[in-house]
Coordinates of C-alpha atoms and ligand atoms in Angstrom, one line a residue:
X12 CA -22.3 -33.2 -101.3
X13 CA -20.1 -36.4 -101.0
X14 CA -22.1 -39.3 -102.6
X15 CA -21.0 -43.0 -102.1
X16 CA -18.4 -42.9 -104.9
X17 CA -14.6 -42.2 -104.9
X18 CA -13.5 -38.6 -105.4
X19 CA -10.2 -38.1 -107.1
X20 CA -7.6 -35.4 -106.6
X21 CA -6.5 -33.5 -109.7
X22 CA -3.0 -35.1 -109.4
X23 CA -4.5 -38.6 -109.7
X24 CA -6.6 -37.7 -112.7
X25 CA -3.6 -36.1 -114.4
X26 CA -1.4 -39.1 -113.9
X27 CA -4.0 -41.6 -115.0
X28 CA -4.6 -39.6 -118.3
X29 CA -1.0 -38.6 -118.8
X30 CA -1.8 -34.9 -118.9
X31 CA -0.7 -32.1 -116.6
X32 CA -2.4 -31.1 -113.3
X33 CA -2.9 -27.6 -114.7
X34 CA -5.0 -29.0 -117.6
X35 CA -7.2 -30.9 -115.1
X36 CA -7.6 -27.7 -113.0
X37 CA -8.5 -25.7 -116.2
X38 CA -11.1 -28.3 -117.0
X39 CA -12.7 -27.9 -113.6
X40 CA -12.5 -24.1 -113.6
X41 CA -14.1 -24.0 -117.1
X42 CA -16.9 -26.2 -115.9
X43 CA -16.0 -28.9 -118.4
X44 CA -15.7 -31.4 -115.5
X45 CA -17.8 -31.2 -112.4
X46 CA -16.0 -31.2 -109.0
X47 CA -16.4 -30.6 -105.3
X48 CA -14.2 -28.4 -103.2
X49 CA -12.7 -29.3 -99.8
X50 CA -12.6 -26.8 -96.9
X51 CA -9.1 -26.0 -98.2
X52 CA -10.6 -25.2 -101.6
X53 CA -8.9 -28.3 -103.2
X54 CA -10.7 -29.7 -106.2
X55 CA -12.1 -33.2 -105.8
X56 CA -13.5 -34.9 -108.9
X57 CA -16.1 -37.7 -108.7
X58 CA -14.7 -40.8 -110.4
X59 CA -17.7 -41.1 -112.7
X60 CA -17.2 -37.5 -113.8
X61 CA -13.6 -38.1 -114.6
X62 CA -14.5 -41.2 -116.6
X63 CA -17.3 -39.3 -118.5
X64 CA -14.9 -36.6 -119.6
X65 CA -12.1 -39.0 -120.3
X66 CA -14.4 -41.0 -122.6
X67 CA -15.6 -37.8 -124.3
X68 CA -12.0 -36.8 -124.9
X69 CA -11.4 -40.2 -126.5
X70 CA -8.8 -41.4 -124.0
X71 CA -7.9 -45.1 -124.5
X72 CA -9.3 -47.9 -122.2
X73 CA -6.0 -48.3 -120.5
X74 CA -6.2 -44.7 -119.1
X75 CA -9.8 -45.2 -118.0
X76 CA -8.6 -48.3 -116.1
X77 CA -5.9 -46.2 -114.5
X78 CA -8.6 -43.8 -113.4
X79 CA -10.7 -46.4 -111.7
X80 CA -7.7 -48.1 -110.2
X81 CA -8.4 -51.3 -112.1
X82 CA -4.8 -51.0 -113.3
X83 CA -1.8 -49.9 -111.1
X84 CA -0.4 -46.4 -112.0
X85 CA 2.8 -47.0 -113.9
X86 CA 4.6 -44.3 -112.0
X87 CA 4.2 -46.3 -108.7
X88 CA 5.7 -49.4 -110.3
X89 CA 8.4 -47.3 -112.0
X90 CA 9.6 -46.2 -108.6
X91 CA 11.2 -49.6 -108.5
X92 CA 12.7 -49.7 -112.0
X93 CA 11.4 -47.6 -114.8
X94 CA 13.6 -49.5 -117.3
X95 CA 12.1 -52.9 -116.4
X96 CA 8.6 -51.4 -116.5
X97 CA 9.1 -49.6 -119.9
X98 CA 10.6 -52.8 -121.4
X99 CA 7.6 -54.8 -120.2
X100 CA 5.1 -52.3 -121.5
X101 CA 6.9 -52.2 -124.9
X102 CA 7.2 -56.0 -125.1
X103 CA 3.4 -56.2 -124.5
X104 CA 2.8 -53.2 -126.9
X105 CA 0.9 -51.3 -124.1
X106 CA 1.2 -48.0 -125.8
X107 CA -0.9 -45.6 -123.6
X108 CA 0.8 -46.9 -120.4
X109 CA 4.2 -46.6 -121.9
X110 CA 3.4 -43.0 -123.0
X111 CA 2.0 -42.2 -119.6
X112 CA 5.2 -43.6 -118.0
X113 CA 7.5 -41.6 -120.3
X114 CA 5.5 -38.4 -119.7
X115 CA 5.2 -38.8 -116.0
X116 CA 9.0 -39.4 -115.7
X117 CA 9.6 -36.2 -117.7
X118 CA 7.2 -34.3 -115.6
X119 CA 8.8 -35.6 -112.5
X120 CA 12.1 -34.1 -113.5
X121 CA 13.9 -36.4 -115.9
X122 CA 15.6 -34.3 -118.5
X123 CA 15.5 -35.0 -122.2
X124 CA 19.1 -36.2 -122.0
X125 CA 18.3 -38.6 -119.1
X126 CA 15.2 -39.9 -120.9
X127 CA 17.3 -40.7 -124.0
X128 CA 20.6 -41.8 -122.5
X129 CA 19.4 -43.5 -119.3
X130 CA 15.9 -44.9 -120.2
X131 CA 15.1 -45.2 -123.9
X132 CA 18.6 -46.3 -125.2
X133 CA 19.1 -49.1 -122.7
X134 CA 15.5 -50.3 -123.0
X135 CA 15.6 -50.3 -126.8
X136 CA 18.9 -52.3 -126.4
X137 CA 17.0 -54.9 -124.5
X138 CA 14.3 -54.9 -127.2
X139 CA 17.1 -55.4 -129.8
X140 CA 18.5 -58.2 -127.8
X141 CA 15.1 -59.8 -127.7
X142 CA 15.0 -59.7 -131.5
X143 CA 18.5 -61.1 -131.7
X144 CA 17.8 -64.1 -129.5
X145 CA 14.4 -64.6 -131.2
X146 CA 12.1 -63.8 -128.2
X147 CA 10.8 -60.8 -130.2
X148 CA 9.9 -60.5 -133.9
X149 CA 10.9 -57.5 -136.1
X150 CA 7.3 -56.2 -136.1
X151 CA 7.6 -55.9 -132.3
X152 CA 10.7 -53.8 -132.7
X153 CA 8.8 -51.6 -135.0
X154 CA 5.8 -51.5 -132.6
X155 CA 8.1 -50.5 -129.7
X156 CA 9.7 -47.9 -131.8
X157 CA 6.4 -46.4 -132.8
X158 CA 5.1 -46.3 -129.2
X159 CA 8.3 -44.5 -128.0
X160 CA 8.3 -42.2 -131.1
X161 CA 4.7 -41.1 -130.5
X162 CA 5.4 -40.3 -126.8
X163 CA 8.5 -38.3 -127.8
X164 CA 6.6 -36.4 -130.5
X165 CA 4.1 -35.3 -127.9
X166 CA 6.8 -34.0 -125.7
X167 CA 8.6 -32.3 -128.7
X168 CA 5.2 -30.6 -129.6
X169 CA 4.8 -29.3 -126.0
X170 CA 8.4 -28.5 -125.0
X171 CA 9.6 -25.9 -127.4
X172 CA 8.2 -23.8 -130.2
X173 CA 10.6 -22.3 -132.8
X174 CA 11.6 -18.8 -131.9
X175 CA 12.9 -16.4 -134.4
X176 CA 15.7 -15.2 -132.1
X177 CA 16.8 -18.8 -131.1
X178 CA 19.7 -20.5 -132.8
X179 CA 18.6 -23.1 -135.4
X180 CA 19.6 -26.7 -135.7
X181 CA 18.7 -29.2 -138.4
X182 CA 19.2 -32.9 -138.3
X183 CA 18.6 -36.3 -139.8
X184 CA 19.7 -39.9 -140.4
X185 CA 21.3 -40.5 -143.8
X186 CA 19.9 -42.4 -146.8
X187 CA 19.3 -46.1 -146.1
X188 CA 19.0 -45.5 -142.3
X189 CA 15.4 -45.9 -141.1
X190 CA 16.0 -45.2 -137.4
X191 CA 13.9 -42.4 -135.9
X192 CA 14.3 -42.4 -132.1
X193 CA 17.8 -40.9 -131.8
X194 CA 16.8 -38.0 -134.1
X195 CA 13.6 -37.3 -132.1
X196 CA 15.7 -37.3 -128.9
X197 CA 18.3 -34.9 -130.4
X198 CA 15.4 -32.6 -131.3
X199 CA 13.8 -32.8 -127.8
X200 CA 17.2 -32.1 -126.1
X201 CA 17.8 -29.0 -128.3
X202 CA 14.3 -27.7 -128.0
X203 CA 14.4 -28.1 -124.2
X204 CA 17.6 -25.9 -124.3
X205 CA 15.7 -23.2 -126.2
X206 CA 16.9 -24.0 -129.8
X207 CA 14.7 -23.9 -132.9
X208 CA 14.9 -27.3 -134.7
X209 CA 14.1 -28.7 -138.1
X210 CA 14.1 -32.5 -137.6
X211 CA 14.3 -33.8 -141.2
X212 CA 13.5 -37.4 -140.1
X213 CA 15.4 -40.4 -141.4
X214 CA 16.7 -41.8 -144.7
X215 CA 17.7 -38.4 -146.1
X216 CA 20.4 -38.3 -148.9
X217 CA 23.3 -36.1 -147.6
X218 CA 23.3 -34.1 -150.8
X219 CA 19.8 -33.0 -149.8
X220 CA 20.9 -32.3 -146.3
X221 CA 23.5 -30.0 -147.8
X222 CA 20.7 -28.2 -149.7
X223 CA 18.8 -27.7 -146.4
X224 CA 22.0 -26.3 -144.8
X225 CA 22.5 -23.8 -147.6
X226 CA 18.9 -22.8 -147.5
X227 CA 18.4 -22.5 -143.7
X228 CA 22.0 -21.6 -142.7
X229 CA 21.7 -23.4 -139.4
X230 CA 24.1 -22.9 -136.5
X231 CA 24.2 -26.6 -135.9
X232 CA 23.7 -29.7 -138.0
X233 CA 23.3 -33.1 -136.2
X234 CA 23.6 -36.4 -138.0
X235 CA 22.7 -39.7 -136.3
X236 CA 23.9 -42.8 -138.1
X237 CA 22.5 -46.1 -136.7
X238 CA 22.9 -48.1 -139.9
X239 CA 25.4 -47.9 -142.7
X240 CA 24.9 -49.9 -145.9
X241 CA 27.9 -48.7 -148.0
X242 CA 30.6 -47.0 -145.9
X243 CA 32.6 -45.7 -148.9
X244 CA 29.6 -44.2 -150.5
X245 CA 28.6 -42.6 -147.2
X246 CA 32.1 -41.1 -146.8
X247 CA 32.1 -39.6 -150.4
X248 CA 28.6 -38.1 -149.9
X249 CA 29.5 -36.8 -146.4
X250 CA 32.6 -35.0 -147.6
X251 CA 30.7 -33.0 -150.2
X252 CA 27.9 -32.3 -147.6
X253 CA 30.5 -31.2 -145.0
X254 CA 32.2 -28.7 -147.5
X255 CA 28.8 -27.0 -148.2
X256 CA 27.7 -27.0 -144.6
X257 CA 31.0 -25.5 -143.4
X258 CA 30.8 -22.8 -146.2
X259 CA 27.6 -21.5 -144.6
X260 CA 29.1 -21.6 -141.1
X261 CA 27.2 -24.6 -139.7
X262 CA 28.9 -26.7 -137.0
X263 CA 28.4 -30.4 -137.6
X264 CA 28.0 -32.9 -134.8
X265 CA 27.9 -36.7 -135.4
X266 CA 26.6 -39.6 -133.4
X267 CA 25.0 -43.0 -133.6
X268 CA 25.9 -46.7 -133.2
X269 CA 27.1 -47.2 -136.8
X270 CA 29.8 -44.5 -136.6
X271 CA 32.7 -46.4 -135.0
X272 CA 36.2 -44.9 -134.5
X273 CA 37.4 -46.4 -137.8
X274 CA 35.0 -44.6 -140.0
X275 CA 35.1 -41.4 -137.9
X276 CA 38.8 -41.1 -138.4
X277 CA 38.0 -40.6 -142.2
X278 CA 35.5 -37.8 -141.5
X279 CA 35.8 -34.1 -140.6
X280 CA 33.3 -32.7 -138.1
X281 CA 33.1 -30.2 -135.3
X282 CA 32.1 -32.7 -132.7
X283 CA 31.0 -36.3 -132.1
X284 CA 29.0 -37.8 -129.3
X285 CA 28.3 -41.2 -127.9
X286 CA 25.4 -39.8 -125.8
X287 CA 22.9 -37.0 -125.9
X288 CA 24.7 -35.5 -123.0
X289 CA 27.5 -34.8 -125.5
X290 CA 25.1 -33.0 -127.8
X291 CA 23.7 -30.9 -125.0
X292 CA 27.2 -29.8 -123.9
X293 CA 28.3 -29.0 -127.4
X294 CA 25.2 -27.0 -128.1
X295 CA 25.6 -25.1 -124.8
X296 CA 29.1 -24.1 -125.8
X297 CA 28.1 -23.2 -129.3
X298 CA 25.2 -20.9 -128.4
X299 CA 24.2 -20.5 -124.7
X300 CA 20.4 -19.9 -124.9
X301 CA 17.8 -19.7 -122.2
X302 CA 15.6 -22.8 -122.0
X303 CA 12.2 -22.4 -123.7
X304 CA 10.2 -22.9 -120.6
X305 CA 10.6 -22.7 -116.8
X306 CA 13.9 -23.5 -115.1
X307 CA 12.8 -27.1 -114.2
X308 CA 10.6 -28.2 -117.0
X309 CA 8.3 -26.5 -119.5
X310 CA 4.7 -27.1 -118.5
X311 CA 3.9 -30.4 -120.5
X312 CA 0.2 -29.4 -120.9
Ligands
B12_401 C1 14.5 -50.3 -133.3 C2 15.6 -51.1 -134.1 C3 15.4 -51.3 -135.5 C4 14.2 -50.8 -136.2 C5 14.3 -49.3 -136.5 C6 12.9 -48.7 -136.4 C7 12.9 -47.2 -136.6 N1 12.2 -46.7 -137.6 O1 13.6 -46.5 -135.9 C8 14.2 -51.7 -137.5 C9 13.3 -52.9 -137.3 C10 13.8 -50.9 -138.8 C11 15.7 -52.2 -137.5 C12 16.3 -52.7 -138.7 C13 17.5 -53.3 -138.7 N2 18.2 -53.5 -137.6 CO1 17.9 -52.7 -135.9 N3 17.7 -52.2 -134.1 C14 16.7 -51.5 -133.5 C15 17.0 -51.4 -132.0 C16 16.2 -52.4 -131.2 C17 16.8 -50.0 -131.3 C18 17.5 -48.8 -131.9 C19 17.1 -47.5 -131.3 O2 16.3 -46.8 -131.8 N4 17.6 -47.3 -130.1 C20 17.2 -46.1 -129.3 C21 18.2 -44.9 -129.6 C22 17.8 -43.7 -128.9 O3 19.5 -45.4 -129.1 P1 20.8 -45.2 -130.0 O4 20.5 -45.3 -131.4 O5 21.8 -46.1 -129.4 O6 21.2 -43.7 -129.7 C23 21.9 -43.3 -128.6 C24 23.4 -43.0 -128.8 O7 23.9 -43.7 -129.9 C25 23.5 -41.5 -129.0 N5 23.2 -41.0 -130.4 C26 22.5 -41.5 -131.4 N6 22.5 -40.6 -132.4 C27 23.2 -39.5 -132.1 C28 23.5 -38.3 -132.7 C29 24.3 -37.4 -132.1 C30 24.6 -36.0 -132.8 C31 24.7 -37.6 -130.7 C32 25.6 -36.6 -130.0 C33 24.4 -38.8 -130.1 C34 23.7 -39.7 -130.7 O8 22.5 -41.0 -128.2 C35 21.4 -41.9 -128.1 C36 20.8 -42.0 -126.7 O9 21.8 -42.4 -125.8 C37 18.6 -51.7 -132.0 C38 19.1 -52.3 -130.6 C39 20.1 -51.4 -129.9 N7 21.0 -52.1 -129.3 O10 20.1 -50.3 -130.0 C40 18.7 -52.7 -133.1 C41 20.0 -52.9 -133.9 C42 20.7 -51.5 -134.0 N8 19.6 -53.3 -135.2 C43 20.4 -54.2 -135.8 C44 20.3 -54.7 -137.0 C45 21.3 -55.8 -137.4 C46 19.3 -54.3 -137.9 C47 19.1 -54.8 -139.4 C48 20.4 -54.9 -140.2 C49 18.4 -56.1 -139.3 C50 18.1 -56.7 -140.7 N9 18.8 -57.7 -141.0 O11 17.4 -56.2 -141.5 C51 18.2 -53.7 -140.0 C52 19.0 -52.6 -140.6 C53 18.2 -51.4 -140.9 C54 17.6 -51.4 -142.2 N10 18.2 -50.8 -143.2 O12 16.5 -51.9 -142.4 C55 21.5 -54.5 -134.8 C56 22.9 -53.8 -135.2 C57 24.0 -54.6 -135.0 C58 25.2 -53.9 -135.6 N11 26.0 -53.4 -134.8 O13 25.3 -53.7 -136.8 C59 21.0 -54.0 -133.4 C60 22.1 -53.5 -132.4 C61 20.2 -55.2 -132.8 C62 21.1 -56.3 -132.3 N12 21.0 -56.4 -131.0 O14 21.7 -56.9 -133.0 N13 16.2 -52.0 -136.3

C-alpha cells in the first residue's frame, strides 16, 4: 500500500492549506481525496494526492510549498514570536502565509480579542512605524491592511451567522476615515460572542449611521475613529447622531486612535474602549448571549 512517497496526516494538510482538520477528513470520507488508513484507522494522504486536490481547489503556490515542506509551516516559526513572523510576512506581502498564520493562531485558541489587541494592533503599529521612517511605502501599508482584512473576513464569515434571537450591533468608521481593520475586529469579537452584526464599513457619514440606527434599532452601536479631519464638524454630526440613536434605545460605544481624552470630553456615549477587550466586556454586560459556536472556538471550516 505504502509507495515511496511521503504520506501526510490530516493535521499537516489542514495546516498547510489553512483549513480545518474536519474539512480534510470530509474530503477523504467523500472520496474527493485518496488516502490510506493505518492500523489505528488514521487517515494518511499521499503527498501527490494532497497536491492534486490543492491545485484543483485553486490553493496558491505558497500553500502547495507548505504541503511539500519546501517552506516551513508558519505556525512552527510563530511558536517563537507570532508578531515578528506576521510583521515579516506583511512586509514581504506574503498573503497566503499571513492568512494561514492568523487562522492557525485562531484555531489554536487565540480569541478575537487577543488577535486584535495582542497581534494585529501591535504588528500594524510596526508597519505604521515603517512608513513613518520611510522603510515602507504607503502602498505597502495598503497591501498589509488588505491581507489582514481578507484573513479577518474569512474568520467573520465562518464564526457567526446572524441569528434572529441574537442582540444586534451595527458599526462603522465616520466620514473621511478609511480605516477598516478595527471595524472588522469589532465585528469578529461580537460575532464570536453570539451577537448579530451589521458592519457598515468605513467612511460613513454619521447622519447616515443615525438612519441605520432608526431603521435597525440595534442594541449596540460601535464607532471606531482612527482619523479625524475636522474635529468640530465631527462633534456636531456626532451629537445629532447620538440623539437619534439614544431615542431608539441603542447603547453607543466609541474607540479608535483619533479619539483622545480632549475630544471625548465633548461627547456623550455609553462607553469608550482603548482595546477590544473593553468592547467585549461592555457587550457582555449589555446582553449576555451564548457564543455562536462551541465553548472554545467555532469550527473554522
Ligand atoms: C494601515 C494604516 C493606514 C492606511 C489605512 C488602510 C485601511 N483601509 O484601513 C492608510 C494608508 C489609508 C492610512 C492613511 C493615513 N494614515 Co495611517 N496608519 C495605518 C496604520 C499602519 C495601521 C492602522 C490599523 O489599521 N491598525 C490596526 C487596528 C486594529 O489597530 P487600532 O486602529 O489601533 O485599533 C485598536 C484600538 O484602537 C482599539 N479600537 C479601535 N477602534 C475601536 C472601536 C471600539 C468601539 C473599541 C472598544 C476599541 C477600538 O482596538 C483595536 C485593537 O486593539 C497606522 C499605524 C498605527 N500605529 O496604528 C497608521 C497611522 C494611524 N496613520 C497615520 C497617518 C498620519 C495617516 C495619514 C494622515 C497619512 C497621510 N498623510 O495621508 C492618512 C490619513 C487617512 C486618510 N484620510 O487618508 C499615523 C497617525 C498619526 C496620528 N496620531 O495622527 C499612524 C499612527 C502612522 C504613524 N506611525 O505615524 N493609514
